[in-house]
Short mmCIF file of C-alpha atoms and ligand atoms in Angstrom, two decimals:
data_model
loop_
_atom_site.label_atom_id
_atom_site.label_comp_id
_atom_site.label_asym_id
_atom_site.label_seq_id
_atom_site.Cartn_x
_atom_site.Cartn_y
_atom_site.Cartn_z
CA UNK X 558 35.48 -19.28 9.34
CA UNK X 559 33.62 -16.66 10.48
CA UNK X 560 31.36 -14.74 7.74
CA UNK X 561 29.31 -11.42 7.88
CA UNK X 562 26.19 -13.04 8.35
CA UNK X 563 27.06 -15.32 11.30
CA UNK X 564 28.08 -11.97 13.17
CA UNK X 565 25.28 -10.52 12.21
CA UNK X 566 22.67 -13.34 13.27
CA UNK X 567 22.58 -11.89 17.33
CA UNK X 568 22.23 -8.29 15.99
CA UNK X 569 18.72 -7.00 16.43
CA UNK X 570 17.76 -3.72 15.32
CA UNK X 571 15.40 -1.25 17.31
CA UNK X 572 12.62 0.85 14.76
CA UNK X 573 9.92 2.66 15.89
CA UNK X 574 9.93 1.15 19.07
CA UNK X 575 9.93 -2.39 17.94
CA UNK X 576 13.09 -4.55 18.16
CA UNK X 577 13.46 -6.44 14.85
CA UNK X 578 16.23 -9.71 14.90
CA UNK X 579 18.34 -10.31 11.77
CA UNK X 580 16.29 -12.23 9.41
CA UNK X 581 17.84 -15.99 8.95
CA UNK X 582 17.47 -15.84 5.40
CA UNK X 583 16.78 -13.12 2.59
CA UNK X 584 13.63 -11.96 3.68
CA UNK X 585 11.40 -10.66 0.95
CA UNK X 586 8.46 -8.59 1.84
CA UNK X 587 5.85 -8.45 -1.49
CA UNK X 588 3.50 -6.01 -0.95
CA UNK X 589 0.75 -6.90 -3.48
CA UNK X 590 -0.74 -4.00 -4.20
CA UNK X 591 -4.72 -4.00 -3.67
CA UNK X 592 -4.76 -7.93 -3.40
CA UNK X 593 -8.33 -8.63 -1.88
CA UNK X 594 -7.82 -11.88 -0.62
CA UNK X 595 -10.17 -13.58 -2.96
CA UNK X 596 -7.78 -13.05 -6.00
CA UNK X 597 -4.81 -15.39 -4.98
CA UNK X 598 -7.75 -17.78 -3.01
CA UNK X 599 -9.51 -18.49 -6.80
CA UNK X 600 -6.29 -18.41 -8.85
CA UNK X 601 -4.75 -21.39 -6.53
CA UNK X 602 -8.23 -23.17 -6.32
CA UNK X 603 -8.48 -22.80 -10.16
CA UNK X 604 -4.42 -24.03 -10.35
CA UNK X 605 -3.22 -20.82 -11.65
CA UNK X 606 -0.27 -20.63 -9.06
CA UNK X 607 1.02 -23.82 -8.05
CA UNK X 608 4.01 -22.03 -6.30
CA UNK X 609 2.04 -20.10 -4.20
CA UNK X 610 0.46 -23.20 -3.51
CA UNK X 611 3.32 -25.17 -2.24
CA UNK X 612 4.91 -21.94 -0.32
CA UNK X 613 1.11 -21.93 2.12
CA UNK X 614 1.13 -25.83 2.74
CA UNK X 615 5.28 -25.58 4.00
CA UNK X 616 3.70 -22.18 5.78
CA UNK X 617 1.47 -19.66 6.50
CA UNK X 618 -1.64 -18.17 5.19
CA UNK X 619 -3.42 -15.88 7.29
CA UNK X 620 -5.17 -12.70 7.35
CA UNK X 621 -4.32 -9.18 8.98
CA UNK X 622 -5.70 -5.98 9.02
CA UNK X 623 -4.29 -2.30 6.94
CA UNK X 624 -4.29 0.34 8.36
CA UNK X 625 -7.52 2.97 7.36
CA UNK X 626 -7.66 4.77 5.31
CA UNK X 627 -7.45 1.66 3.58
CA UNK X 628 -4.87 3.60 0.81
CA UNK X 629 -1.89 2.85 -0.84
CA UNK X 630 0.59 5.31 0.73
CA UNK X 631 -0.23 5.16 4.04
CA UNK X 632 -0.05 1.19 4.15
CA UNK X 633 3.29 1.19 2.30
CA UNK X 634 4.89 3.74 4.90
CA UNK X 635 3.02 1.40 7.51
CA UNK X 636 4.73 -1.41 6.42
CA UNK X 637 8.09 -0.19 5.71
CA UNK X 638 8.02 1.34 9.37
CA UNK X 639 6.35 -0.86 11.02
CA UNK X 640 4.25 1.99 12.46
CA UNK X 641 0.37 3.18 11.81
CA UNK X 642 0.49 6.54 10.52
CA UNK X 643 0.14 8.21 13.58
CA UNK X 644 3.67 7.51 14.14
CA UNK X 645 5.29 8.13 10.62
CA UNK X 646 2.57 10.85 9.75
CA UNK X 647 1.68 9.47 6.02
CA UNK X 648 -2.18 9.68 6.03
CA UNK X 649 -3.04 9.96 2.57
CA UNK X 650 -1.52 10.37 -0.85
CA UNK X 651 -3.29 13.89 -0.45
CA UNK X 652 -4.03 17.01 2.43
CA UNK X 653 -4.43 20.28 3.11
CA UNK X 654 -0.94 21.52 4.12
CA UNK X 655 -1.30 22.29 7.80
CA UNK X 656 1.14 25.64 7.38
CA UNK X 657 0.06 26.70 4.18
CA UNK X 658 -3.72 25.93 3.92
CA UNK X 659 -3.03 24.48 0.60
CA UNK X 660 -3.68 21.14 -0.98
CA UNK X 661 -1.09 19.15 -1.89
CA UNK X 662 -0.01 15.90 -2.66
CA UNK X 663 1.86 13.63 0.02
CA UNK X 664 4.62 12.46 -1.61
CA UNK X 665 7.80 14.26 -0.48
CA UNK X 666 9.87 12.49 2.50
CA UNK X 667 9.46 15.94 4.42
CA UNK X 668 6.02 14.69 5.04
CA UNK X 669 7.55 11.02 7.02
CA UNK X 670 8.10 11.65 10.75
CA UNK X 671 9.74 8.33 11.35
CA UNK X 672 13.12 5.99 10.15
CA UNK X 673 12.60 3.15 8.01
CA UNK X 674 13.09 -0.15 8.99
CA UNK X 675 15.54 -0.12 5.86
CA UNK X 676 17.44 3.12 6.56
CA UNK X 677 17.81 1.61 10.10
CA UNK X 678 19.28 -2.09 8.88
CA UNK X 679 21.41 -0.48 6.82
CA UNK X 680 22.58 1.18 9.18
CA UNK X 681 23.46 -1.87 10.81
CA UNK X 682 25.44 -2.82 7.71
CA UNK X 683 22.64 -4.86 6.16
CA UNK X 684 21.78 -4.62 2.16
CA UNK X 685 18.47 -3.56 1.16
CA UNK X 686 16.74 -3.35 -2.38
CA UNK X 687 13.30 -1.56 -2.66
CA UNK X 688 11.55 -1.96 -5.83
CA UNK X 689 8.33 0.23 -6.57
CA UNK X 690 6.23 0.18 -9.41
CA UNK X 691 5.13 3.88 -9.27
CA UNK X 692 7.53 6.70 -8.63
CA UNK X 693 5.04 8.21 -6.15
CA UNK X 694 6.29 5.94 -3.90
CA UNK X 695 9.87 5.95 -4.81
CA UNK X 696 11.06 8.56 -2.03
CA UNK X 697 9.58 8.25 0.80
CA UNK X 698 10.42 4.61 0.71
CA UNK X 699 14.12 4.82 0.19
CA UNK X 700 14.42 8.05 2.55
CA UNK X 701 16.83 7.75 4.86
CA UNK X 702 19.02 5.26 2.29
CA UNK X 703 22.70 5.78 1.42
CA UNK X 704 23.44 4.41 -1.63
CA UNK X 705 27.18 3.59 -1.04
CA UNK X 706 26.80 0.29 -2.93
CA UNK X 707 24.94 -1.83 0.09
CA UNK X 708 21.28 -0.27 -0.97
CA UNK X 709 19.19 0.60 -4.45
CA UNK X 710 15.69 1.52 -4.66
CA UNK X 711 13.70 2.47 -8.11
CA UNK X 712 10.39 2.49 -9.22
CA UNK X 713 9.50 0.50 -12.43
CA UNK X 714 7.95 4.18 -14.00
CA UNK X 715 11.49 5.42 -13.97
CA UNK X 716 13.85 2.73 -14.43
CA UNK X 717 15.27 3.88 -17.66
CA UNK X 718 16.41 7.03 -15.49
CA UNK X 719 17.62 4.93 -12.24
CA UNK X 720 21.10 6.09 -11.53
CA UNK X 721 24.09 5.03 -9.00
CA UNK X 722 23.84 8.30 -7.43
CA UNK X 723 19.93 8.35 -6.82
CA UNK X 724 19.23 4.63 -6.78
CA UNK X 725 22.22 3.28 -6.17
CA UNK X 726 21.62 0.97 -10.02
CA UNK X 727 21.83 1.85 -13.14
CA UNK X 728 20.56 0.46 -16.40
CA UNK X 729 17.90 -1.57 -15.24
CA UNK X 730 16.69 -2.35 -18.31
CA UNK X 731 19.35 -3.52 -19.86
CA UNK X 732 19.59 -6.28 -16.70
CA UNK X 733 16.34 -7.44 -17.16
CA UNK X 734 15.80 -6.97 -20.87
CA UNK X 735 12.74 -5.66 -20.43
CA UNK X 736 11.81 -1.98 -21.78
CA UNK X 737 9.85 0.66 -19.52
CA UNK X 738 6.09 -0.06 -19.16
CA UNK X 739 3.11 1.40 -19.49
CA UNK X 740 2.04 3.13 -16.39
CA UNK X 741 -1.21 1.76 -16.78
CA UNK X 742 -0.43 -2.17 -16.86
CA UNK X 743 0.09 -5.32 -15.21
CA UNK X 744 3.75 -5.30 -16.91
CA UNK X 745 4.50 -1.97 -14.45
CA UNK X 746 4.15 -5.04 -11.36
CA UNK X 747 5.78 -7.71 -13.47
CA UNK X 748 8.18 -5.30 -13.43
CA UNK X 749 9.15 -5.40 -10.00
CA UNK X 750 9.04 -9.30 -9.16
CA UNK X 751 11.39 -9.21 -12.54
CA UNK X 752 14.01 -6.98 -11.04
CA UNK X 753 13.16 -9.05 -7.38
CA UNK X 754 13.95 -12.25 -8.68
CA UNK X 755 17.38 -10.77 -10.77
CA UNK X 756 18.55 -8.58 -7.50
CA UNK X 757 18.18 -11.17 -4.94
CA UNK X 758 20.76 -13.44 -6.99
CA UNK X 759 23.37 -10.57 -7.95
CA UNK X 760 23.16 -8.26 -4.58
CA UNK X 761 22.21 -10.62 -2.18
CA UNK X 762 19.82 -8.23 0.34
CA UNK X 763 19.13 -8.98 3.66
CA UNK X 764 15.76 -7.11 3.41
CA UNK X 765 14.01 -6.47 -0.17
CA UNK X 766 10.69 -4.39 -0.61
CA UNK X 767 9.13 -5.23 -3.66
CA UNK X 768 5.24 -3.04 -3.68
CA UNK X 769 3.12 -3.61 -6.57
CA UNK X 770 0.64 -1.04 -8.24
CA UNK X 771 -3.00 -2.26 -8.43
CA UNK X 772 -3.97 -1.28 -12.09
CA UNK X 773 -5.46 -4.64 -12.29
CA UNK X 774 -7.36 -4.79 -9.22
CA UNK X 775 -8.89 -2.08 -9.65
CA UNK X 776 -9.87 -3.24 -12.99
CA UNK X 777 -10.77 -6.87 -12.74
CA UNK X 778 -12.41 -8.32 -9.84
CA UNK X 779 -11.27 -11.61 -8.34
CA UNK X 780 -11.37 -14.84 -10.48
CA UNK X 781 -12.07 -12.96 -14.32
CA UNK X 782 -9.63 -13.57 -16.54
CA UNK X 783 -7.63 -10.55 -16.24
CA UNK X 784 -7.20 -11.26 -12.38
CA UNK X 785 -6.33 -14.55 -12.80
CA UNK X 786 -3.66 -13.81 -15.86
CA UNK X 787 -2.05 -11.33 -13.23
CA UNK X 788 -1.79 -13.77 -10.70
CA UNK X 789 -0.38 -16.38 -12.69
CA UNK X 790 2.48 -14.40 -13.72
CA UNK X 791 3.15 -13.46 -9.89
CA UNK X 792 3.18 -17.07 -9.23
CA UNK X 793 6.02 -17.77 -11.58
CA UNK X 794 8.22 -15.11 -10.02
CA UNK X 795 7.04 -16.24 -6.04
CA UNK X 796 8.04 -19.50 -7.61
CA UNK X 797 12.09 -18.50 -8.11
CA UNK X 798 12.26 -16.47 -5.24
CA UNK X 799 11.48 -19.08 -2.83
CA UNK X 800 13.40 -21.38 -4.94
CA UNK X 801 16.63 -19.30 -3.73
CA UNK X 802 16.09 -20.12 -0.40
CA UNK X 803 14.68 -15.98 0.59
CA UNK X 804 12.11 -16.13 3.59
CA UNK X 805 8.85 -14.32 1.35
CA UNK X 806 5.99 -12.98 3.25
CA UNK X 807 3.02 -11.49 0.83
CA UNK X 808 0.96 -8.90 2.08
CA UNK X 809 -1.29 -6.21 0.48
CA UNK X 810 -1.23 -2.50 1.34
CA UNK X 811 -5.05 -2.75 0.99
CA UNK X 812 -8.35 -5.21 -0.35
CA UNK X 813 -10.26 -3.76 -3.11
CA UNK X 814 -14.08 -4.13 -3.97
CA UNK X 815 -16.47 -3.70 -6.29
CA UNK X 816 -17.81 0.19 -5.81
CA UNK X 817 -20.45 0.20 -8.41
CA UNK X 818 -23.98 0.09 -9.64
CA UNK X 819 -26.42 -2.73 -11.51
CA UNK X 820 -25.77 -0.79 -14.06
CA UNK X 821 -22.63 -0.46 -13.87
CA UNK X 822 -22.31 3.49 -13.25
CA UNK X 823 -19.99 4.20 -9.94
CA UNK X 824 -21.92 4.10 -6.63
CA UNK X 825 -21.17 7.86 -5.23
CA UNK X 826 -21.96 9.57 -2.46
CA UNK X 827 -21.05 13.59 -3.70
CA UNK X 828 -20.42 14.61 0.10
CA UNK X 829 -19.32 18.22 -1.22
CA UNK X 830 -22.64 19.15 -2.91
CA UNK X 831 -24.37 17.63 -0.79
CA UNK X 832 -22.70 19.52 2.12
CA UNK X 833 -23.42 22.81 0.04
CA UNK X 834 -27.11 22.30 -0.30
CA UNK X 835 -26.73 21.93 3.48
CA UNK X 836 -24.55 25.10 4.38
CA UNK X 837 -23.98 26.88 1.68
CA UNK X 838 -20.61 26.58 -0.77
CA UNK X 839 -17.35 27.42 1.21
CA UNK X 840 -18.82 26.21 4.29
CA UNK X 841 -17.12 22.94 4.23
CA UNK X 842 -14.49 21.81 2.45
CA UNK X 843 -14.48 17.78 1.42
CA UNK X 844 -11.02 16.27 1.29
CA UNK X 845 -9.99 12.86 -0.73
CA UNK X 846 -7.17 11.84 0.69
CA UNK X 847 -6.88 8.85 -2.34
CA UNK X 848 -6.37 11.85 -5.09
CA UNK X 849 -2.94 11.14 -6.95
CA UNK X 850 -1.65 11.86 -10.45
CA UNK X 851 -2.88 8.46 -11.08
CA UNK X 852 -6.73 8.63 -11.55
CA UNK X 853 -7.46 6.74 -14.59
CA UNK X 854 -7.91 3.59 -13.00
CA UNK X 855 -10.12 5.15 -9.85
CA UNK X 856 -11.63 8.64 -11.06
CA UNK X 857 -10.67 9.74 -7.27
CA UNK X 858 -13.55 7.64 -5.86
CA UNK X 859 -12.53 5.75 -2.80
CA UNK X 860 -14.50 5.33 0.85
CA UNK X 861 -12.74 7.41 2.80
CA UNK X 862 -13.00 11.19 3.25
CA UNK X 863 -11.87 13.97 5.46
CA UNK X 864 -14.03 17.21 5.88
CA UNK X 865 -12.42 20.63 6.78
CA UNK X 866 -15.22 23.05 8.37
CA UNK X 867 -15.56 26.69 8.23
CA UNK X 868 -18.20 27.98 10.37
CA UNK X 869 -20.47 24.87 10.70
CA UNK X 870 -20.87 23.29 13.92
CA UNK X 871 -19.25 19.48 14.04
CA UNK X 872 -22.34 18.38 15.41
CA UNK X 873 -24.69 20.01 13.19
CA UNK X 874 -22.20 18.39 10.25
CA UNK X 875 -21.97 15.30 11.28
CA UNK X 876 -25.57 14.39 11.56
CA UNK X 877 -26.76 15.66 8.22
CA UNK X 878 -23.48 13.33 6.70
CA UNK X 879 -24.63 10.59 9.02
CA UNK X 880 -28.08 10.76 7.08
CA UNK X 881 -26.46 9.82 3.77
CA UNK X 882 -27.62 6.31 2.71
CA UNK X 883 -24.13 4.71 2.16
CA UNK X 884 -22.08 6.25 5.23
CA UNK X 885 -20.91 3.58 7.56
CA UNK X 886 -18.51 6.01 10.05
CA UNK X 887 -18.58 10.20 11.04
CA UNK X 888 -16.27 10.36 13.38
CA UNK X 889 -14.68 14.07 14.98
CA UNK X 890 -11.02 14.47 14.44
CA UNK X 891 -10.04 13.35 17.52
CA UNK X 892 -11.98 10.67 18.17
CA UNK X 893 -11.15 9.09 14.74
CA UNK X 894 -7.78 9.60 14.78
CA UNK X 895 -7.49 7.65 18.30
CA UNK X 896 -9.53 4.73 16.86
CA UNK X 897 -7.33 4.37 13.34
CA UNK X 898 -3.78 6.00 14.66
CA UNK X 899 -4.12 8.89 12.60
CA UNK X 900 -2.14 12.21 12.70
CA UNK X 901 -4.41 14.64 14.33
CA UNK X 902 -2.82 17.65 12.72
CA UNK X 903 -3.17 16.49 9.39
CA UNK X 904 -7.02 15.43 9.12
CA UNK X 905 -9.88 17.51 8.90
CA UNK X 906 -12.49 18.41 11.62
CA UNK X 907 -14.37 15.00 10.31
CA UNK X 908 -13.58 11.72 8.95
CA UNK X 909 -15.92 10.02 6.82
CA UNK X 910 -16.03 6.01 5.29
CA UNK X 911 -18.76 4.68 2.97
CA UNK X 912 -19.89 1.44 2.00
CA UNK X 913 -23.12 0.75 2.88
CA UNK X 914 -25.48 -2.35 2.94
CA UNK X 915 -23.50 -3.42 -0.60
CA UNK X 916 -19.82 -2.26 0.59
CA UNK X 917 -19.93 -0.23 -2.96
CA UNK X 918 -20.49 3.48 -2.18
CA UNK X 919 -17.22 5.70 -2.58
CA UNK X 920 -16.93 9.76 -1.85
CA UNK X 921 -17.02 12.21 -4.35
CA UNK X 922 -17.10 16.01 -4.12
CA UNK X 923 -18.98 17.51 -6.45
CA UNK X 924 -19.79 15.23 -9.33
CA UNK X 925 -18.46 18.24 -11.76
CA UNK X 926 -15.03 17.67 -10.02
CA UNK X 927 -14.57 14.35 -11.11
CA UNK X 928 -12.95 13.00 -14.37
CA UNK X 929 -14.61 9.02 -15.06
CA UNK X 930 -14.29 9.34 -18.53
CA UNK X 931 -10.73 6.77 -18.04
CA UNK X 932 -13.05 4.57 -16.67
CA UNK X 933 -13.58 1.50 -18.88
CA UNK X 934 -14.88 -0.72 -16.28
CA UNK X 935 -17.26 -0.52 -13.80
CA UNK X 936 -15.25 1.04 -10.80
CA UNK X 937 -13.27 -1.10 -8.09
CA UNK X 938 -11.83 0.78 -5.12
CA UNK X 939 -10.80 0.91 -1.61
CA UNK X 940 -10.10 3.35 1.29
CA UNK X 941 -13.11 1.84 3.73
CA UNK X 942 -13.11 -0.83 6.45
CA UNK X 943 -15.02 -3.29 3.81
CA UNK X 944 -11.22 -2.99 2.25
CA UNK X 945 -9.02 -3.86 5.24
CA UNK X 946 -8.61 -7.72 5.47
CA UNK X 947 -5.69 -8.54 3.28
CA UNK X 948 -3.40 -11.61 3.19
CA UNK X 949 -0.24 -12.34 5.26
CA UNK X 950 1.32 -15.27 3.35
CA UNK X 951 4.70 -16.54 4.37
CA UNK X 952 6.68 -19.86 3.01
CA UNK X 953 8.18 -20.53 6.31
CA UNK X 954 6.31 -22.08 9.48
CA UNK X 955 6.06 -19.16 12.26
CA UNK X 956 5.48 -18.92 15.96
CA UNK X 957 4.97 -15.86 18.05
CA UNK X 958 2.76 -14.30 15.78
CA UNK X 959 1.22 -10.45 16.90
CA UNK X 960 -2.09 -11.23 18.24
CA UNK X 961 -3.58 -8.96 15.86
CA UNK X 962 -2.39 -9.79 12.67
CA UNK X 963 -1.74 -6.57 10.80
CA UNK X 964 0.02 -5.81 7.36
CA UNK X 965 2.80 -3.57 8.82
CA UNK X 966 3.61 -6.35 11.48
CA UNK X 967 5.57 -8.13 7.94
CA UNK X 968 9.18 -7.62 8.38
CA UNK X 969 8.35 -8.11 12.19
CA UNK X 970 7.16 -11.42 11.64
CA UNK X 971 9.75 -11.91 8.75
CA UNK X 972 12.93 -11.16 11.04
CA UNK X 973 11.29 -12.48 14.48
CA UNK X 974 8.75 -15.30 13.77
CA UNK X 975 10.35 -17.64 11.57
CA UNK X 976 11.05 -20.96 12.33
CA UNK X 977 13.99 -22.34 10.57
CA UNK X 978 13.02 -25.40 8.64
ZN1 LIG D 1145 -2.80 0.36 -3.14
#
């Protein structure tokens, strides 16, 4: 007899310029959100994730690169594409809109310039189930999808409103008797390997997204109790999906570090006032690409910054920000946007990462600008190189790897790589 997926084994699928084979098994990408490699290192030397464990020593655990700035948005679309950002144009979660001059967030599909590897396999007639935990993410990572019935994609924030027409589900809840979560929680990831584990047995998808949100990371640093709770939990739900035979490669969008203090007040460089004192207010104008709806858990403070100029001189710019103690990189547009694949027409006249001797400093604008009153705990972030080394786990032995290892190369590896056991 022959079945769907013995035609389908020779089909290979072209994205973005890469040619992707059929995957020989479920292939699961996990995109842990914010997962400095340290946190799933101590969990499985401390026992916490015996799974995990077992799924390296019959595999792979390696490290890659994501793409800078070291963000959540731009990694995801990275991934999903298999493209840096210069190709599917998602830079930030944040920019000045090149037609308008205003600032607005990044999170409608009109901003992606490229196909997703998912809208493409389906396309091909293969099933694919994304599962976000934040809705910010929700649309630009199911663009392109039909949902005829062969694709659903939902974000944990909204499952109580998932429907057949928009998400191609429906009463998510009630399949995993779980209730919405909190926005702010570990639960909102828990989530997501929940419905992971419960759609790869009832749909059976040839490619399934699952991207975390990094509320805990950016809370608890590796190996504290809080860490190592979350990555317990993941461990019991990499556990059952490798247990139904799906090829799982873990990644993270992004590492995350410690961005603080002795004290324990955040470690900030204010680039805006201190560009004022400089040139005068208006001058410049200091973009965070990392601003989103969510700030609680950052206060906006990451290591990465973009810096529109009106009237000052690059030059004259870039060496009084060079002076800050804390700045690592000034690069001109152009010259940073060739070294990290960035679109040129969305970044400012400068890009800017901090982290110093300590890794810790972040970007601010002007310290009134910023809300840290959410802030409970001394601040973790990301957006810098110090954050760009992340896992690439997979339970499978692989050949062929991409010489340099990076997070977006995961359904590559996942559909090409593998060898069957
Ligand atoms: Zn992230």
């Amino acid at each position: 007899m022959v079945t769907n997926s013995m035609i389908s084994s020779n089909k290979s699928v072209t994205v973005n310029g890469r040619e992707y084979g059929w995957p020989k098994a479920p292939l699961v990408v996990i995109c842990c959100d914010g997962s400095e490699p340290d946190y799933m290192e101590i969990a499985m030397a401390e026992g916490l994730m015996p799974n995990l464990k077992q799924m390296i020593a019959k595999g792979v655990n390696a490290r890659g690169l994501c793409v800078i700035p070291s963000f959540t948005n731009p990694n995801n679309l990275s991934i999903v594409t298999g493209a840096p950002p210069a190709v599917h144009g998602i830079c930030g979660n944040y920019l000045i809109d090149p037609a308008t001059g205003l600032e607005t967030m990044m999170n409608d599909p009109k901003w992606l310039r490229a196909p997703t590897i998912f809208e493409k396999f389906q396309q091909a007639s293969a099933k694919i189930a994304v599962v976000t935990a934040k809705e910010k993410l929700r649309l630009l990572l199911g663009n392109g999808l039909v949902f005829d019935g062969t694709a659903v994609c939902f974000s944990s924030e909204r499952a109580d409103k998932a429907t057949l027409a928009d998400n191609g589900i429906a009463d998510v809840c009630e399949m995993l008797g779980m209730g919405v979560p909190e926005v702010y929680s570990a639960e909102l990831s828990e989530f997501v390997f929940a419905a992971g584990v419960k759609l790869l047995a009832s749909m059976q998808p040839d490619l399934m997204y699952l991207s975390t949100t990094d509320y805990v990371q950016h809370k608890y640093a590796p190996g504290s109790k809080g860490a190592n709770r979350f990555y317990k939990m993941m461990d019991s739900y990499l556990g059952r999906l490798d247990a139904q035979g799906a090829i799982v490669v873990i990644i993270a969008d992004h590492g995350m570090k410690a961005k603080h203090l002795a004290n324990g007040e955040p470690d900030v460089i204010y680039l805006q006032d201190a560009l004022d004192k400089n040139f005068g207010a208006g001058a410049t104008k200091v973009i965070l690409p990392i601003t989103d709806p969510y700030v609680q858990h950052h206060g906006a403070l990451g290591s990465f910054a973009t810096v529109y100029l009106k009237g000052p001189m690059v030059d004259e710019v870039s060496k009084i920000i060079s002076q800050l103690p804390g700045i690592d990189v000034v690069l001109d547009r152009a010259s940073a946007c060739a070294r990290f694949e960035l679109p040129e027409d969305r970044m400012g006249d400068l890009i800017v990462l901090s982290g110093g001797n300590t890794g810790s400093k972040v970007i601010g604008t002007s310290r009134a600008k910023h809300d840290l009153s959410g802030l409970n705990e001394p601040l973790r972030s990301h957006g810098a190189l110090t954050e760009q080394t992340v896992p690439v786990i997979v339970n499978r032995k692989v050949r062929n790897l991409p010489k340099t290892l990076r997070n977006f190369d995961a359904f590559f590896i996942g559909c090409n790589c593998i060898i069957e056991a």
